[in-house]
């Protein structure tokens, strides 16, 4: 057998749906514009989809975290997220929901430390979706990983599977939920990439808004499939790290300066 | 005799007919539905009475999976129109019988589970406390660059230990 062909075949076995993955990988990492001529795109990307049309994979929402701009001690993204989704403090922080949290990472050798937010990484191949026994954990066509709480039975497999510790389980009854952020006891939840804002066409998230308001602009939300979006341009120019890139999840959240 | 009974039959039937409404007075009272905003609902009343759950269920999946948030069969819009303030300006909760949903559902003895997650009042009616609390947000992480992976700093406090401020 032709060795080249064999390699291709074994590659395809290891990586199902490899064509799509390669396509998205190219779009997300290299971000080469899919153009037939300069300025003429093979597809057009509209950020404000028609309200009565479902989301498509023409867009892939993502977030860029510039750790060099993320200020140590600033907590505005977390506060904004808590307010946006009415995540309340039960007084028992061990079980409080965290959709986004601030971390300080330190290099043991040099002592260099960095501050950054951690949240659902909106993987292209989300382990939470793989393990969900009911199909409640799912990825939307536009790359946002969500929980269908109507189907979630609260088994918490996804919490075990997530390498980023991104999901929270709601242990207690919740009152005064936001209309746009229904949450309830017995379900798992995590960052929705402000899906209600995305669907509204806001083009940003609560955390990114708060970060910009604080003057840091460490969080850039945008379409990874659109080569002209700010996030794509910056990724193309400066590159970025995926946390636990070794897992091959192709995360939608990328970190610069790590 | 039989003929006279036939003559009486309309009268007897009439008596039953008249007795009907007075008999209904002893039964559970029909719910008094709270007034709604606007002139008419998105579907005719008899359709909504029977099939409102089907509309909501359909729109639910459209919204969750497709991000379609049109207002026609949206659950939030049901609440916006049908949950209106009382005379004193307060909004009824679903645990109270004058809430639009609760009034009929308690009459029909059908439990609704929507409101364990969804808001039972319009957004403007929900008063929330300030969120100025310090949420569990800071945790000590160390990056072991040699291993190229994130590891919790072993400070003996365990994964759920609070390290607010101590990371600074």
XYZ file of N, CA and C in Angstrom, chain A:
774
model
N 0.845 -1.199 0.000
C 0.000 0.000 0.000
C 0.882 1.251 0.000
N 0.393 2.202 -0.683
C 1.101 3.479 -0.722
C 1.212 4.043 0.708
N 2.444 4.258 1.169
C 2.605 4.715 2.559
C 1.871 6.025 2.833
N 1.874 6.872 1.820
C 1.214 8.167 2.030
C -0.281 7.981 2.270
N -0.824 7.057 1.457
C -2.253 6.802 1.584
C -2.569 6.197 2.954
N -1.649 5.300 3.374
C -1.861 4.663 4.654
C -1.890 5.701 5.781
N -0.963 6.624 5.697
C -0.906 7.665 6.729
C -2.205 8.451 6.757
N -2.657 8.751 5.560
C -3.901 9.528 5.487
C -5.049 8.757 6.119
N -5.073 7.450 5.799
C -6.184 6.658 6.315
C -6.131 6.547 7.835
N -4.921 6.275 8.347
C -4.835 6.131 9.786
C -5.146 7.472 10.462
N -4.755 8.534 9.773
C -5.073 9.864 10.312
C -6.565 10.053 10.408
N -7.257 9.600 9.367
C -8.700 9.776 9.356
C -9.356 8.937 10.450
N -8.743 7.766 10.738
C -9.316 6.924 11.789
C -9.167 7.576 13.162
N -8.005 8.148 13.359
C -7.782 8.767 14.663
C -8.668 9.991 14.851
N -8.889 10.649 13.745
C -9.574 11.929 13.869
C -10.830 11.923 13.018
N -11.948 11.473 13.584
C -13.163 11.500 12.793
C -13.513 12.939 12.396
N -14.194 13.015 11.304
C -14.605 14.346 10.833
C -13.398 15.237 10.588
N -12.340 14.619 10.031
C -11.076 15.348 9.940
C -11.152 16.514 8.951
N -11.982 16.364 7.934
C -12.058 17.461 6.971
C -12.558 18.736 7.611
N -13.625 18.555 8.390
C -14.218 19.695 9.055
C -13.227 20.282 10.065
N -12.553 19.369 10.737
C -11.608 19.811 11.747
C -10.474 20.597 11.101
N -10.006 20.059 9.970
C -8.930 20.755 9.283
C -9.408 22.134 8.842
N -10.656 22.145 8.357
C -11.202 23.420 7.889
C -11.242 24.433 9.027
N -11.810 23.967 10.150
C -11.946 24.894 11.269
C -10.587 25.223 11.864
N -9.732 24.204 11.888
C -8.384 24.440 12.402
C -7.696 25.513 11.588
N -7.843 25.398 10.295
C -7.233 26.413 9.435
C -7.845 27.774 9.713
N -9.179 27.755 9.816
C -9.867 29.035 10.012
C -9.495 29.646 11.360
N -9.409 28.775 12.383
C -9.218 29.312 13.723
C -7.752 29.630 14.008
N -6.862 28.763 13.571
C -5.465 28.943 13.952
C -4.720 29.803 12.934
N -4.749 29.396 11.716
C -4.012 30.153 10.710
C -4.820 31.352 10.228
N -6.121 31.170 10.197
C -7.029 32.251 9.834
C -6.728 32.835 8.462
N -6.433 31.941 7.572
C -6.282 32.379 6.195
C -7.647 32.729 5.655
N -7.769 33.813 4.994
C -9.061 34.199 4.455
C -9.454 33.265 3.328
N -10.665 32.749 3.422
C -11.146 31.871 2.377
C -11.630 32.725 1.215
N -10.686 33.193 0.456
C -11.093 34.120 -0.586
C -10.695 33.576 -1.950
N -11.511 33.870 -2.919
C -11.185 33.476 -4.274
C -10.422 34.590 -4.968
N -10.581 35.765 -4.484
C -9.821 36.914 -4.956
C -9.746 37.889 -3.794
N -8.776 38.789 -3.799
C -8.688 39.707 -2.670
C -10.003 40.445 -2.436
N -10.495 40.351 -1.232
C -11.719 41.062 -0.882
C -12.992 40.311 -1.240
N -12.868 39.206 -1.998
C -14.063 38.439 -2.356
C -14.056 37.164 -1.531
N -14.948 37.074 -0.576
C -14.979 35.916 0.305
C -15.889 34.848 -0.274
N -15.534 33.595 0.026
C -16.372 32.492 -0.434
C -17.686 32.438 0.337
N -17.657 33.005 1.510
C -18.893 33.048 2.272
C -18.976 34.420 2.902
N -20.172 34.830 3.157
C -20.289 36.104 3.856
C -20.734 35.826 5.281
N -20.197 36.548 6.195
C -20.505 36.341 7.593
C -21.290 37.532 8.101
N -22.501 37.230 8.542
C -23.299 38.294 9.117
C -23.377 38.071 10.618
N -22.938 39.019 11.385
C -22.962 38.847 12.836
C -24.369 38.908 13.382
N -25.205 39.735 12.787
C -26.582 39.802 13.227
C -27.406 38.889 12.327
N -27.597 37.646 12.781
C -28.385 36.710 11.974
C -29.846 37.143 12.009
N -30.606 36.780 10.965
C -32.038 37.077 11.024
C -32.654 36.403 12.246
N -33.520 37.115 12.942
C -34.030 36.636 14.236
C -34.740 35.292 14.127
N -35.343 35.024 12.945
C -36.123 33.791 12.834
C -35.320 32.657 12.185
N -34.028 32.878 12.007
C -33.187 31.838 11.405
C -32.288 31.212 12.460
N -32.072 29.889 12.377
C -31.184 29.269 13.358
C -29.720 29.638 13.102
N -28.906 29.497 14.146
C -27.482 29.783 13.997
C -26.847 28.750 13.062
N -25.795 29.174 12.388
C -25.106 28.268 11.475
C -23.630 28.207 11.828
N -22.925 27.259 11.190
C -21.497 27.155 11.459
C -20.673 28.092 10.568
N -21.339 29.041 9.923
C -20.592 30.059 9.183
C -19.786 30.921 10.145
N -20.278 31.027 11.383
C -19.512 31.748 12.401
C -19.045 30.751 13.463
N -17.916 31.055 14.042
C -17.524 30.326 15.246
C -17.084 31.360 16.280
N -17.888 31.474 17.323
C -17.597 32.485 18.337
C -16.442 32.036 19.200
N -15.609 32.985 19.537
C -14.461 32.676 20.378
C -14.057 33.878 21.193
N -13.084 33.661 22.036
C -12.614 34.724 22.927
C -11.099 34.677 22.983
N -10.528 35.850 22.945
C -9.084 35.951 23.083
C -8.774 36.623 24.412
N -7.916 36.001 25.194
C -7.528 36.566 26.483
C -6.075 37.017 26.377
N -5.873 38.316 26.503
C -4.517 38.851 26.466
C -4.036 38.986 27.914
N -3.240 38.013 28.357
C -2.858 37.986 29.779
C -1.941 39.158 30.141
N -1.302 39.753 29.135
C -0.431 40.894 29.452
C -1.256 42.118 29.837
N -2.540 42.131 29.415
C -3.389 43.272 29.747
C -4.309 42.983 30.928
N -4.420 41.713 31.278
C -5.298 41.340 32.390
C -4.628 41.746 33.697
N -5.328 42.615 34.439
C -4.680 43.184 35.616
C -4.865 42.291 36.836
N -3.774 42.092 37.518
C -3.796 41.321 38.751
C -4.663 42.060 39.773
N -5.616 41.380 40.340
C -6.461 42.015 41.347
C -7.761 42.558 40.793
N -7.835 42.728 39.479
C -9.087 43.180 38.868
C -10.032 41.988 38.740
N -11.271 42.225 39.120
C -12.255 41.150 39.158
C -13.492 41.521 38.359
N -13.372 42.533 37.511
C -14.548 43.103 36.863
C -15.284 42.111 35.967
N -14.534 41.235 35.284
C -15.183 40.268 34.391
C -16.074 39.318 35.185
N -15.577 38.918 36.349
C -16.336 37.989 37.185
C -17.593 38.667 37.717
N -17.430 39.887 38.192
C -18.571 40.639 38.724
C -19.616 40.863 37.636
N -19.157 41.227 36.439
C -20.084 41.481 35.333
C -20.847 40.214 34.968
N -20.151 39.093 34.958
C -20.793 37.807 34.635
C -21.839 37.471 35.690
N -21.473 37.644 36.952
C -22.416 37.349 38.035
C -23.667 38.207 37.934
N -23.481 39.458 37.557
C -24.627 40.344 37.441
C -25.461 40.018 36.219
N -24.788 39.746 35.115
C -25.491 39.464 33.859
C -26.399 38.248 34.003
N -25.940 37.247 34.749
C -26.693 36.004 34.841
C -27.304 35.782 36.218
N -27.229 36.811 37.059
C -27.772 36.727 38.421
C -27.222 35.517 39.168
N -25.920 35.343 39.090
C -25.285 34.287 39.882
C -25.103 34.848 41.284
N -25.823 34.287 42.218
C -25.821 34.871 43.553
C -24.907 34.089 44.483
N -24.582 34.760 45.537
C -23.691 34.229 46.548
C -24.538 33.550 47.612
N -24.350 32.263 47.817
C -25.138 31.573 48.835
C -24.476 31.662 50.196
N -23.275 32.201 50.215
C -22.523 32.215 51.466
C -21.731 30.935 51.660
N -21.880 30.022 50.716
C -21.098 28.792 50.753
C -20.298 28.693 49.460
N -19.159 29.375 49.411
C -18.429 29.498 48.154
C -17.979 28.158 47.567
N -17.927 27.121 48.396
C -17.518 25.811 47.865
C -18.491 25.326 46.797
N -19.755 25.709 46.951
C -20.752 25.209 46.009
C -21.358 26.305 45.138
N -20.893 27.539 45.287
C -21.411 28.614 44.436
C -21.036 28.380 42.975
N -21.932 28.781 42.089
C -21.653 28.627 40.655
C -20.567 29.615 40.236
N -19.662 29.141 39.417
C -18.617 30.001 38.843
C -18.655 29.817 37.339
N -19.059 30.822 36.637
C -19.030 30.742 35.174
C -17.701 31.248 34.660
N -17.097 32.141 35.413
C -15.772 32.645 35.067
C -15.067 32.923 36.384
N -13.784 32.657 36.451
C -13.036 32.957 37.670
C -11.657 33.460 37.300
N -11.078 34.193 38.194
C -9.735 34.709 37.946
C -8.707 33.752 38.537
N -7.670 33.526 37.781
C -6.565 32.695 38.251
C -5.292 33.517 38.245
N -4.393 33.152 39.126
C -3.043 33.684 39.043
C -2.131 32.495 38.795
N -1.433 32.526 37.696
C -0.532 31.413 37.381
C 0.906 31.886 37.570
N 1.706 31.003 38.105
C 3.068 31.392 38.441
C 4.050 30.372 37.903
N 5.097 30.873 37.299
C 6.176 30.006 36.849
C 7.108 29.777 38.030
N 7.218 28.544 38.439
C 7.979 28.243 39.652
C 9.450 28.627 39.505
N 9.953 28.499 38.295
C 11.380 28.752 38.083
C 11.691 30.244 38.177
N 10.967 31.026 37.419
C 11.292 32.454 37.343
C 10.518 33.298 38.348
N 9.448 32.734 38.871
C 8.614 33.509 39.780
C 7.680 34.458 39.051
N 7.731 34.447 37.727
C 6.846 35.302 36.932
C 5.397 34.854 37.115
N 4.534 35.796 37.449
C 3.135 35.404 37.636
C 2.236 36.196 36.701
N 1.149 35.561 36.326
C 0.205 36.181 35.404
C -1.202 35.993 35.920
N -2.028 36.978 35.627
C -3.423 36.923 36.030
C -4.263 36.698 34.787
N -5.295 35.874 34.905
C -6.144 35.643 33.728
C -7.467 35.025 34.152
N -8.483 35.240 33.357
C -9.752 34.579 33.646
C -9.799 33.179 33.051
N -10.540 32.317 33.708
C -10.736 30.954 33.202
C -12.228 30.694 33.148
N -12.665 30.148 32.039
C -14.080 29.820 31.891
C -14.213 28.681 30.894
N -15.446 28.331 30.544
C -15.664 27.318 29.524
C -14.876 27.726 28.286
N -14.126 26.784 27.732
C -13.250 27.100 26.606
C -13.951 26.892 25.260
N -15.208 26.495 25.294
C -16.024 26.324 24.092
C -15.274 25.545 23.021
N -14.899 24.324 23.405
C -14.099 23.432 22.560
C -14.848 23.047 21.282
N -14.080 22.796 20.259
C -14.698 22.219 19.055
C -15.077 20.765 19.323
N -14.271 20.090 20.132
C -14.567 18.697 20.499
C -14.747 18.624 22.003
N -15.901 19.066 22.498
C -16.042 19.219 23.946
C -16.194 17.863 24.661
N -15.327 17.583 25.630
C -15.442 16.324 26.383
C -16.767 16.239 27.139
N -17.303 17.391 27.555
C -18.576 17.384 28.286
C -19.698 16.842 27.414
N -19.630 17.138 26.125
C -20.653 16.654 25.196
C -20.469 15.151 24.969
N -19.198 14.731 24.891
C -18.911 13.303 24.694
C -19.524 12.439 25.785
N -19.409 12.905 27.029
C -19.792 12.034 28.139
C -21.246 12.178 28.555
N -21.922 13.222 28.115
C -23.289 13.475 28.597
C -24.212 12.310 28.227
N -24.833 11.670 29.219
C -25.661 10.494 28.918
C -27.025 10.838 28.320
N -27.460 12.074 28.462
C -28.802 12.415 27.987
C -28.801 13.311 26.750
N -27.634 13.795 26.352
C -27.587 14.714 25.229
C -27.883 16.138 25.620
N -27.891 16.417 26.929
C -28.181 17.782 27.380
C -27.019 18.711 27.074
N -25.808 18.178 27.217
C -24.627 18.973 26.931
C -24.422 18.951 25.418
N -24.389 20.121 24.817
C -24.307 20.151 23.360
C -23.542 21.371 22.891
N -23.125 21.300 21.632
C -22.439 22.432 21.029
C -23.329 23.002 19.950
N -23.578 24.298 20.037
C -24.389 24.953 19.022
C -23.603 25.049 17.734
N -24.299 25.234 16.634
C -23.647 25.288 15.326
C -22.579 26.370 15.278
N -22.777 27.445 16.037
C -21.797 28.530 16.005
C -20.699 28.366 17.052
N -20.576 27.151 17.595
C -19.432 26.834 18.432
C -19.623 27.055 19.921
N -20.788 27.563 20.330
C -21.022 27.811 21.753
C -21.477 26.507 22.413
N -20.779 26.131 23.476
C -21.111 24.897 24.191
C -22.082 25.239 25.325
N -23.202 24.538 25.341
C -24.281 24.861 26.277
C -24.817 23.605 26.958
N -25.639 23.828 27.964
C -26.398 22.744 28.594
C -27.869 22.999 28.310
N -28.553 21.995 27.743
C -30.004 22.092 27.645
C -30.551 21.628 28.986
N -30.911 22.588 29.812
C -31.304 22.260 31.185
C -32.646 21.547 31.241
N -33.383 21.563 30.144
C -34.623 20.789 30.116
C -34.326 19.296 30.104
N -33.119 18.945 29.644
C -32.772 17.535 29.489
C -31.759 17.097 30.544
N -31.020 18.051 31.100
C -29.973 17.725 32.081
C -30.595 17.025 33.287
N -29.960 15.896 33.701
C -30.451 15.186 34.883
C -29.549 15.421 36.079
N -28.543 16.241 35.894
C -27.681 16.594 37.019
C -26.712 15.510 37.444
N -26.277 14.672 36.500
C -25.389 13.556 36.869
C -23.961 14.009 37.102
N -23.598 15.142 36.524
C -22.297 15.773 36.725
C -21.133 15.039 36.053
N -21.442 14.155 35.111
C -20.355 13.554 34.317
C -19.534 14.626 33.613
N -20.222 15.634 33.088
C -19.534 16.676 32.327
C -18.548 17.432 33.202
N -18.906 17.582 34.474
C -18.000 18.287 35.382
C -16.720 17.490 35.576
N -16.875 16.170 35.591
C -15.700 15.302 35.706
C -14.872 15.348 34.429
N -15.554 15.427 33.296
C -14.853 15.328 32.012
C -14.146 16.615 31.628
N -14.635 17.750 32.108
C -14.084 19.027 31.653
C -12.683 19.247 32.213
N -11.694 19.446 31.351
C -10.328 19.664 31.840
C -10.154 21.048 32.460
N -11.118 21.915 32.284
C -10.974 23.304 32.714
C -11.787 23.616 33.972
N -12.424 22.603 34.502
C -13.230 22.790 35.721
C -14.218 23.938 35.514
N -14.821 23.933 34.342
C -15.610 25.092 33.933
C -17.062 25.008 34.381
N -17.508 23.822 34.771
C -18.945 23.697 35.038
C -19.263 23.665 36.516
N -20.438 24.144 36.834
C -20.914 24.182 38.213
C -22.243 23.443 38.302
N -22.474 22.839 39.444
C -23.747 22.177 39.702
C -24.541 23.036 40.676
N -25.818 23.159 40.428
C -26.648 23.980 41.309
C -27.288 23.076 42.356
N -26.879 23.292 43.590
C -27.302 22.419 44.683
C -28.591 22.884 45.348
N -28.890 24.158 45.188
C -29.998 24.712 45.966
C -31.003 25.419 45.058
N -32.203 25.580 45.566
C -33.210 26.299 44.784
C -32.763 27.735 44.562
N -33.043 28.226 43.382
C -32.631 29.582 43.017
C -33.872 30.439 42.836
N -33.787 31.653 43.312
C -34.892 32.597 43.125
C -34.393 33.794 42.324
N -35.315 34.518 41.760
C -35.011 35.777 41.070
C -33.999 35.606 39.934
N -34.207 34.575 39.137
C -33.345 34.393 37.967
C -33.587 35.505 36.960
N -32.595 35.746 36.133
C -32.770 36.665 35.018
C -33.648 35.974 33.971
N -34.458 36.784 33.291
C -35.314 36.224 32.246
C -34.455 35.528 31.179
N -33.308 36.127 30.893
C -32.468 35.586 29.824
C -31.468 34.547 30.324
N -31.454 34.289 31.609
C -30.535 33.287 32.135
C -31.269 32.365 33.099
N -32.124 31.479 32.551
C -32.837 30.558 33.421
C -31.858 29.576 34.070
N -31.961 29.414 35.387
C -31.067 28.514 36.101
C -31.877 27.838 37.191
N -31.561 26.602 37.482
C -32.313 25.947 38.530
C -31.578 24.800 39.176
N -32.108 24.426 40.334
C -31.529 23.357 41.136
C -31.494 22.045 40.354
N -30.393 21.322 40.514
C -30.292 20.000 39.917
C -29.716 19.987 38.526
N -29.314 21.155 38.026
C -28.724 21.207 36.689
C -27.287 21.685 36.764
N -26.543 21.300 35.745
C -25.172 21.770 35.592
C -25.211 22.975 34.664
N -24.334 23.925 34.921
C -24.308 25.107 34.067
C -22.884 25.619 33.950
N -22.675 26.471 32.960
C -21.352 27.053 32.761
C -21.506 28.271 31.862
N -20.376 28.898 31.578
C -20.342 30.057 30.690
C -21.104 29.746 29.402
N -22.009 30.644 29.018
C -22.766 30.465 27.783
C -22.226 31.369 26.669
N -21.100 31.986 26.932
C -20.534 32.990 26.032
C -21.593 34.082 25.771
N -22.364 34.358 26.812
C -23.468 35.330 26.757
C -24.325 35.102 25.506
N -24.820 33.876 25.391
C -25.527 33.470 24.179
C -26.738 34.369 23.891
N -27.363 34.891 24.953
C -28.525 35.769 24.736
C -28.084 37.084 24.111
N -26.892 37.547 24.478
C -26.366 38.768 23.869
C -25.921 38.518 22.431
N -25.318 37.355 22.219
C -24.879 37.000 20.871
C -26.092 36.933 19.929
N -27.160 36.284 20.401
C -28.357 36.153 19.573
C -29.020 37.501 19.316
N -28.835 38.415 20.253
C -29.399 39.743 20.111
C -28.569 40.576 19.142
N -27.350 40.100 18.854
C -26.484 40.836 17.942
C -25.600 41.854 18.641
N -25.428 41.705 19.956
C -24.590 42.648 20.698
C -23.125 42.562 20.257
N -22.724 41.362 19.836
C -21.347 41.197 19.374
C -20.312 41.282 20.474
N -20.739 41.075 21.697
C -19.777 41.067 22.799
C -20.380 40.280 23.963
N -19.599 40.108 25.003
C -20.079 39.413 26.191
C -19.989 40.355 27.378
N -20.645 39.973 28.468
C -20.642 40.835 29.660
C -19.219 41.024 30.187
N -18.432 39.936 30.179
C -17.077 40.026 30.726
C -16.193 40.902 29.847
N -16.309 40.728 28.529
C -15.493 41.532 27.616
C -15.872 43.008 27.702
N -17.167 43.259 27.854
C -17.639 44.642 28.013
C -17.044 45.275 29.264
N -17.103 44.500 30.370
C -16.604 45.028 31.643
C -15.098 45.263 31.576
N -14.408 44.376 30.885
C -12.954 44.498 30.767
C -12.596 45.753 29.964
N -13.357 45.989 28.906
C -13.118 47.191 28.109
C -13.452 48.439 28.906
N -14.529 48.346 29.694
C -14.951 49.489 30.503
C -13.880 49.836 31.535
N -13.221 48.805 32.051
C -12.159 49.039 33.026
C -10.880 49.538 32.359
N -10.900 49.571 31.030
C -9.761 50.106 30.302
C -8.664 49.101 30.018
N -8.942 47.808 30.256
C -7.885 46.811 30.039
C -7.938 46.210 28.633
N -9.128 45.958 28.170
C -9.325 45.285 26.881
C -8.496 44.016 26.762
N -8.528 43.235 27.832
C -7.810 41.955 27.812
C -8.666 40.850 27.212
N -9.968 41.095 27.093
C -10.870 40.084 26.543
C -11.431 40.577 25.210
N -11.169 39.813 24.165
C -11.676 40.171 22.843
C -12.597 39.052 22.381
N -13.873 39.400 22.226
C -14.851 38.426 21.741
C -15.025 38.609 20.240
N -15.184 37.530 19.519
C -15.410 37.692 18.088
C -15.559 36.374 17.348
N -15.650 36.508 16.040
C -15.882 35.376 15.153
C -14.539 34.851 14.638
N -14.231 33.624 15.023
C -12.961 33.026 14.597
C -12.968 32.670 13.105
N -14.167 32.528 12.547
C -14.253 32.175 11.127
C -14.136 33.386 10.211
N -14.270 34.572 10.780
C -14.207 35.780 9.968
C -12.778 36.324 9.998
N -12.051 36.208 8.897
C -10.643 36.627 8.913
C -10.468 38.110 9.173
N -11.537 38.882 9.034
C -11.415 40.317 9.248
C -11.799 40.764 10.658
N -12.273 39.827 11.469
C -12.640 40.217 12.825
C -11.379 40.529 13.619
N -11.549 41.338 14.667
C -10.392 41.739 15.460
C -9.695 40.521 16.064
N -10.506 39.594 16.553
C -9.918 38.417 17.200
C -9.079 37.625 16.189
N -9.607 37.473 14.976
C -8.869 36.723 13.957
C -7.587 37.446 13.564
N -7.694 38.749 13.421
C -6.520 39.536 13.028
C -5.424 39.422 14.081
N -5.834 39.512 15.331
C -4.835 39.454 16.400
C -4.244 38.067 16.532
N -5.078 37.061 16.339
C -4.565 35.688 16.401
C -3.591 35.437 15.264
N -3.914 35.989 14.109
C -3.055 35.797 12.951
C -1.702 36.471 13.183
N -1.757 37.654 13.752
C -0.538 38.433 13.922
C 0.329 37.909 15.068
N -0.322 37.635 16.188
C 0.465 37.322 17.383
C 0.404 35.862 17.803
N -0.548 35.105 17.273
C -0.692 33.722 17.716
C -1.260 33.678 19.124
N -1.561 32.486 19.591
C -2.095 32.354 20.945
C -1.998 30.901 21.373
N -2.163 30.713 22.678
C -2.042 29.383 23.254
C -3.427 28.833 23.568
N -3.591 27.536 23.343
C -4.762 26.865 23.878
C -4.325 26.238 25.189
N -5.129 26.356 26.205
C -4.775 25.675 27.447
C -5.079 24.190 27.278
N -4.154 23.389 27.700
C -4.184 21.940 27.466
C -4.393 21.650 25.973
N -3.524 22.272 25.169
C -3.591 22.036 23.726
C -3.354 20.567 23.405
N -2.640 19.882 24.322
C -2.315 18.461 24.092
C -3.566 17.602 23.988
N -4.683 18.087 24.493
C -5.909 17.297 24.432
C -6.586 17.387 23.066
N -6.129 18.318 22.243
C -6.662 18.405 20.884
C -8.123 18.804 20.818
N -8.560 19.660 21.729
C -9.975 20.018 21.774
C -10.319 21.196 20.879
N -9.292 21.873 20.373
C -9.474 23.069 19.551
C -10.398 24.066 20.235
N -9.899 24.650 21.272
C -10.722 25.534 22.098
C -11.074 26.829 21.370
N -12.208 27.367 21.719
C -12.620 28.655 21.165
C -12.074 29.825 21.962
N -11.554 29.538 23.152
C -10.939 30.577 23.978
C -9.426 30.396 23.908
N -8.746 31.443 23.503
C -7.293 31.384 23.335
C -6.624 32.391 24.247
N -5.406 32.090 24.652
C -4.677 32.946 25.589
C -3.387 33.446 24.961
N -3.186 34.740 25.059
C -1.918 35.325 24.611
C -1.066 35.682 25.818
N 0.233 35.480 25.672
C 1.163 35.892 26.721
C 1.345 34.868 27.816
N 0.954 33.629 27.543
C 1.159 32.595 28.553
C 2.493 31.901 28.339
